[in-house]
Amino acid sequence: MVNLSIALASLIYSHSVGMFIAKGATRFVALFPVIFIFLCLPLNLQTVFFAGPTSFFMTWLGSFKIILYAFGQGPLSSHPPLSLSHFIANACLPIKILKDQESPSHQTTKKSHIDYVPRVLLFIFVIKAYGYKDFLHPLLITACLAYYFVFMLIQFLAALAFLVRTLLGVELEPQFDEPHHSTSIQNFWGKRWNLMVSDTLRPTVYHPARAIFRHLVPERWVSVPAVFITFLVSGLMHELIFYHLGQYTPTWEVTWFFIIHGICVGMEIVMKKTTGRRFEQPPVVTWLLTLTFITITGLWLFFPPFLRLDPCARICRETMAFIGFVKTGHLLDPNEYACRFI
């Protein structure tokens, strides 16, 4: 509750600063304490349910949105100014509220209920397969857990978006666009996966990096180092989230995951600019190569450090502690519960 009160007070203060101080360096100085508070918020949180979302929503996205707001950019800046409720929702959740008559910046694929059936069936299959983990190769176990957490992340963010739409009566930018249909690494990160993150990184990291490198490299290639810097920052922020979840010494595997993807996206840009469509492969081939590359690098570098945080057992214990709180009305220590989930 203390962290929630601090976050709420910080956002109310930020909204007020925007009303009285013009965009620019002075507003940034006035908002810097809020950015520092957001960076520190997860440090005294010991649960996955609180530390994870706080680190992702507030420490990363919230801080970056406040930086943009200081200079009159991003989803928090609007004319006329956002109402306090819309400002708080935009700042502390991975969403972007669309203004009246505003069209989404991402034109996503229209979905029907039937499109979700294969994903749900695969999710059920993964849950069933995990029950036989003693007979599975460790790589298959990691793959099962990876799909489980990706599926749950997408559903969690979708539930948050639905809640905001219902409570505030607004339309939101889409969060995902069928990432499993990606036909290149650039297409996956730029147009399909976790669009609120890419929309936040673009003005806070990519555009400033382009402005700097424009003085160092030819205009045709300026996007290549800017993309690399963007992926590097994303890797460091993911590393920070993992630290907040377990407060273990970073292994930098997650950072290397994003460095490798940044290099590959840069190579993709160079190939497209130099060869055009001469060596373009059929979509089914590029789709298979993209999915294979993301899966292999994810199972190699992204998910092992995450799974070392023991998220399954911790979530299980925290859920049991919450149920105990509902039953008894007393706060309980999740570590008192035994969980044999993994």
XYZ file of C-alpha atoms in Angstrom:
342
model
C 0.000 0.000 0.000
C 2.903 2.347 0.735
C 4.332 1.862 -2.760
C 0.896 2.408 -4.298
C 0.460 5.646 -2.356
C 3.922 6.872 -3.382
C 3.274 6.042 -7.038
C -0.126 7.728 -7.005
C 1.244 10.859 -5.307
C 4.114 10.977 -7.822
C 1.716 10.807 -10.770
C -0.562 13.498 -9.334
C 2.516 15.689 -8.833
C 3.680 14.974 -12.421
C 0.282 15.912 -13.814
C 0.392 19.190 -11.863
C 3.925 19.967 -13.050
C 2.749 19.696 -16.638
C 0.001 22.204 -15.941
C 2.321 24.890 -14.565
C 5.779 24.340 -16.090
C 6.415 24.531 -19.822
C 8.008 21.593 -21.589
C 11.771 21.523 -21.630
C 14.729 21.270 -19.270
C 12.979 22.989 -16.365
C 10.074 20.537 -16.454
C 12.557 17.649 -16.699
C 14.367 18.838 -13.570
C 11.039 19.123 -11.759
C 10.085 15.578 -12.815
C 13.476 13.964 -12.174
C 12.580 13.002 -8.558
C 9.578 11.072 -9.936
C 11.834 9.167 -12.333
C 14.175 8.321 -9.439
C 11.245 7.156 -7.288
C 9.995 4.913 -10.105
C 13.450 3.342 -10.389
C 13.456 2.509 -6.689
C 9.824 1.405 -6.247
C 10.341 -2.362 -6.793
C 13.383 -2.671 -4.519
C 11.366 -3.391 -1.358
C 8.879 -5.698 -3.103
C 9.513 -9.410 -2.579
C 6.635 -10.939 -4.552
C 6.488 -11.743 -8.259
C 2.945 -10.379 -8.489
C 4.033 -6.927 -7.278
C 7.728 -6.639 -8.216
C 7.290 -7.771 -11.840
C 4.464 -5.423 -12.916
C 5.881 -2.517 -10.880
C 9.287 -2.872 -12.521
C 7.846 -3.250 -16.031
C 5.014 -0.717 -15.813
C 6.566 1.966 -13.604
C 10.364 1.608 -13.525
C 10.671 1.092 -17.268
C 7.662 2.331 -19.215
C 6.483 4.852 -16.619
C 9.919 6.468 -16.304
C 10.365 6.663 -20.061
C 6.890 8.182 -20.503
C 7.667 10.793 -17.835
C 10.897 11.680 -19.665
C 8.938 12.164 -22.887
C 6.316 14.164 -20.999
C 9.021 16.497 -19.710
C 9.742 17.516 -23.313
C 6.134 17.609 -24.490
C 6.182 14.230 -26.237
C 4.687 10.785 -25.781
C 1.260 9.538 -24.697
C 1.117 11.765 -21.591
C 1.376 14.953 -23.630
C -1.879 16.091 -25.154
C -3.745 19.212 -26.260
C -5.976 19.719 -24.399
C -4.181 18.093 -21.436
C -5.249 14.628 -20.345
C -7.583 14.332 -17.400
C -5.943 13.082 -14.206
C -7.519 9.627 -14.514
C -6.370 9.239 -18.116
C -2.916 10.577 -17.218
C -2.481 8.047 -14.401
C -3.727 5.133 -16.528
C -1.445 6.087 -19.422
C 1.561 6.573 -17.150
C 1.423 3.462 -15.003
C -0.003 0.890 -17.438
C 1.361 -0.449 -20.762
C -1.390 1.262 -22.757
C -1.972 4.298 -24.936
C -5.415 5.893 -24.824
C -6.632 7.038 -28.230
C -8.097 10.506 -28.469
C -11.519 11.103 -29.994
C -11.541 10.147 -33.683
C -7.856 9.155 -33.490
C -6.891 6.052 -35.471
C -4.459 3.474 -34.068
C -0.886 3.946 -35.265
C -0.665 0.171 -35.768
C -3.060 -1.449 -38.230
C -3.396 -4.889 -36.685
C -4.853 -8.062 -38.137
C -8.544 -8.508 -37.431
C -9.163 -11.606 -35.340
C -12.114 -13.900 -34.839
C -12.737 -16.198 -31.895
C -11.654 -19.166 -33.981
C -8.122 -17.691 -34.222
C -7.630 -18.268 -30.496
C -8.525 -21.965 -30.584
C -5.079 -23.291 -31.691
C -3.325 -21.172 -29.056
C -5.611 -22.329 -26.274
C -5.282 -25.959 -27.373
C -1.485 -25.611 -27.424
C -1.619 -24.049 -23.961
C -3.635 -27.010 -22.664
C -1.209 -29.416 -24.335
C 1.758 -27.645 -22.695
C 0.119 -27.888 -19.262
C -0.521 -31.602 -19.790
C 2.982 -32.231 -21.139
C 4.540 -30.464 -18.174
C 2.938 -33.054 -15.923
C 5.397 -35.536 -17.437
C 8.432 -33.302 -16.953
C 10.391 -36.109 -15.286
C 10.449 -37.848 -18.658
C 11.150 -34.772 -20.800
C 14.438 -33.305 -22.004
C 15.354 -30.113 -20.064
C 15.078 -28.107 -23.295
C 11.494 -29.282 -23.790
C 10.694 -28.356 -20.196
C 12.094 -24.856 -20.806
C 10.043 -24.618 -24.021
C 6.865 -25.597 -22.174
C 7.437 -23.010 -19.461
C 8.377 -20.373 -22.052
C 5.110 -20.830 -23.936
C 3.183 -20.860 -20.657
C 4.593 -17.500 -19.532
C 4.301 -15.876 -22.972
C 0.664 -16.967 -23.183
C -0.069 -15.715 -19.658
C 1.699 -12.382 -20.316
C -0.447 -11.741 -23.384
C -3.633 -12.638 -21.508
C -2.627 -10.507 -18.509
C -2.003 -7.430 -20.660
C -5.229 -8.054 -22.582
C -7.157 -8.239 -19.290
C -5.606 -4.945 -18.156
C -6.580 -3.298 -21.437
C -10.142 -4.629 -21.150
C -10.381 -3.277 -17.598
C -9.205 0.190 -18.686
C -11.617 0.235 -21.633
C -14.486 -0.739 -19.354
C -13.724 1.643 -16.474
C -12.706 4.692 -18.511
C -14.797 4.109 -21.629
C -11.879 4.703 -24.004
C -10.266 3.053 -27.004
C -6.667 1.868 -26.794
C -3.780 1.226 -29.133
C -3.373 -2.521 -29.818
C -0.762 -4.284 -27.696
C 0.145 -7.190 -29.992
C -0.424 -8.105 -33.628
C -0.130 -11.859 -34.105
C 3.611 -12.080 -33.234
C 3.671 -15.731 -34.308
C 2.995 -14.533 -37.880
C 6.212 -12.481 -38.034
C 8.163 -12.808 -41.281
C 11.394 -11.184 -40.047
C 13.121 -10.172 -36.832
C 12.470 -6.512 -37.648
C 8.794 -7.265 -38.296
C 8.524 -9.137 -34.969
C 9.999 -6.408 -32.764
C 8.797 -3.356 -34.647
C 5.261 -4.233 -35.682
C 3.998 -7.277 -33.806
C 5.429 -7.946 -30.325
C 4.535 -5.794 -27.295
C 3.805 -2.683 -29.347
C 3.591 -0.402 -26.312
C 7.263 -1.083 -25.575
C 8.396 -0.380 -29.135
C 6.237 2.764 -29.203
C 7.961 3.921 -25.996
C 11.513 3.036 -27.072
C 11.153 4.688 -30.473
C 10.922 8.326 -29.244
C 13.028 7.880 -26.081
C 15.978 5.966 -27.559
C 15.768 5.350 -31.310
C 15.024 8.902 -32.490
C 17.660 10.568 -30.247
C 20.204 7.920 -31.313
C 19.429 8.657 -34.979
C 19.955 12.371 -34.345
C 23.377 11.666 -32.806
C 24.580 9.141 -35.394
C 23.424 11.361 -38.269
C 26.612 13.361 -37.616
C 28.798 10.230 -37.610
C 27.569 7.929 -40.380
C 25.937 8.424 -43.798
C 22.196 9.093 -43.684
C 21.448 5.839 -45.491
C 22.909 3.760 -42.652
C 22.038 5.904 -39.639
C 19.196 3.583 -38.605
C 21.586 0.647 -38.087
C 23.498 1.946 -35.018
C 20.292 3.585 -33.729
C 18.524 0.215 -33.806
C 21.452 -1.429 -32.006
C 21.403 1.185 -29.225
C 17.631 0.698 -28.877
C 18.029 -3.057 -28.442
C 20.884 -2.524 -25.988
C 18.703 -0.265 -23.824
C 15.853 -2.777 -24.023
C 18.221 -5.522 -22.891
C 19.431 -3.477 -19.925
C 15.860 -2.683 -18.883
C 14.906 -6.358 -19.070
C 17.996 -7.126 -16.980
C 16.767 -4.584 -14.424
C 13.317 -6.204 -14.327
C 14.902 -9.604 -13.695
C 16.992 -8.049 -10.918
C 13.879 -6.588 -9.306
C 12.184 -10.002 -9.487
C 14.952 -11.884 -7.683
C 17.569 -9.311 -6.636
C 20.288 -11.672 -7.844
C 23.550 -10.611 -9.458
C 22.856 -10.077 -13.185
C 24.244 -12.715 -15.563
C 23.770 -10.444 -18.643
C 22.279 -13.299 -20.651
C 19.131 -11.261 -21.287
C 21.198 -8.291 -22.418
C 23.095 -10.501 -24.858
C 19.783 -11.823 -26.175
C 18.801 -8.301 -27.185
C 22.293 -7.436 -28.445
C 22.171 -10.425 -30.793
C 18.697 -9.455 -32.001
C 19.813 -5.853 -32.471
C 22.756 -7.005 -34.604
C 20.462 -9.231 -36.657
C 17.921 -6.446 -37.226
C 20.787 -4.180 -38.293
C 21.994 -6.831 -40.748
C 18.448 -7.180 -42.034
C 18.244 -3.423 -42.657
C 21.568 -3.463 -44.523
C 20.497 -6.414 -46.683
C 17.188 -4.793 -47.570
C 18.878 -1.523 -48.521
C 21.600 -3.173 -50.610
C 19.749 -6.034 -52.304
C 16.157 -4.786 -52.371
C 13.827 -7.584 -53.455
C 16.377 -9.544 -55.486
C 16.879 -12.240 -52.858
C 13.484 -12.032 -51.167
C 12.295 -15.435 -49.965
C 8.715 -16.772 -49.908
C 6.807 -15.673 -46.766
C 6.543 -19.233 -45.472
C 10.345 -19.542 -45.537
C 10.984 -16.214 -43.773
C 8.252 -17.031 -41.244
C 9.857 -20.385 -40.418
C 13.355 -18.893 -40.167
C 12.124 -16.048 -37.956
C 10.202 -18.312 -35.601
C 13.137 -20.726 -35.369
C 15.641 -17.952 -34.614
C 13.464 -16.349 -31.935
C 12.761 -19.723 -30.323
C 16.399 -20.848 -30.261
C 17.793 -17.570 -28.924
C 14.940 -17.262 -26.423
C 15.485 -20.762 -25.026
C 19.243 -20.169 -24.983
C 19.509 -16.701 -23.419
C 16.167 -15.204 -22.368
C 14.233 -17.848 -20.476
C 16.990 -19.686 -18.492
C 17.790 -16.649 -16.274
C 14.072 -15.983 -15.858
C 13.361 -19.576 -14.825
C 16.265 -19.510 -12.364
C 14.186 -16.969 -10.448
C 11.843 -19.879 -9.648
C 8.745 -17.997 -10.877
C 6.407 -20.993 -10.965
C 6.872 -21.988 -7.338
C 6.851 -18.353 -6.178
C 3.623 -17.591 -8.026
C 2.097 -20.761 -6.596
C 3.070 -19.820 -3.035
C 1.885 -16.227 -3.460
C -1.460 -17.412 -4.829
C -1.913 -19.757 -1.879
C -1.000 -16.952 0.526
C -3.585 -14.672 -1.125
C -6.263 -17.362 -0.815
C -5.295 -17.744 2.839
C -5.634 -13.980 3.305
C -9.112 -14.022 1.765
C -10.143 -16.872 4.073
C -8.619 -15.609 7.312
C -8.247 -11.849 6.816
C -4.611 -12.043 7.947
C -1.529 -11.341 5.846
C 0.485 -14.533 5.444
C 4.087 -15.176 4.417
C 4.146 -16.938 1.016
C 7.361 -18.723 2.041
C 5.397 -20.643 4.649
C 3.666 -22.576 1.869
C 5.186 -25.598 0.204
C 4.689 -25.786 -3.546
C 5.655 -28.677 -5.738
C 4.843 -26.968 -9.029
C 8.406 -27.404 -10.239
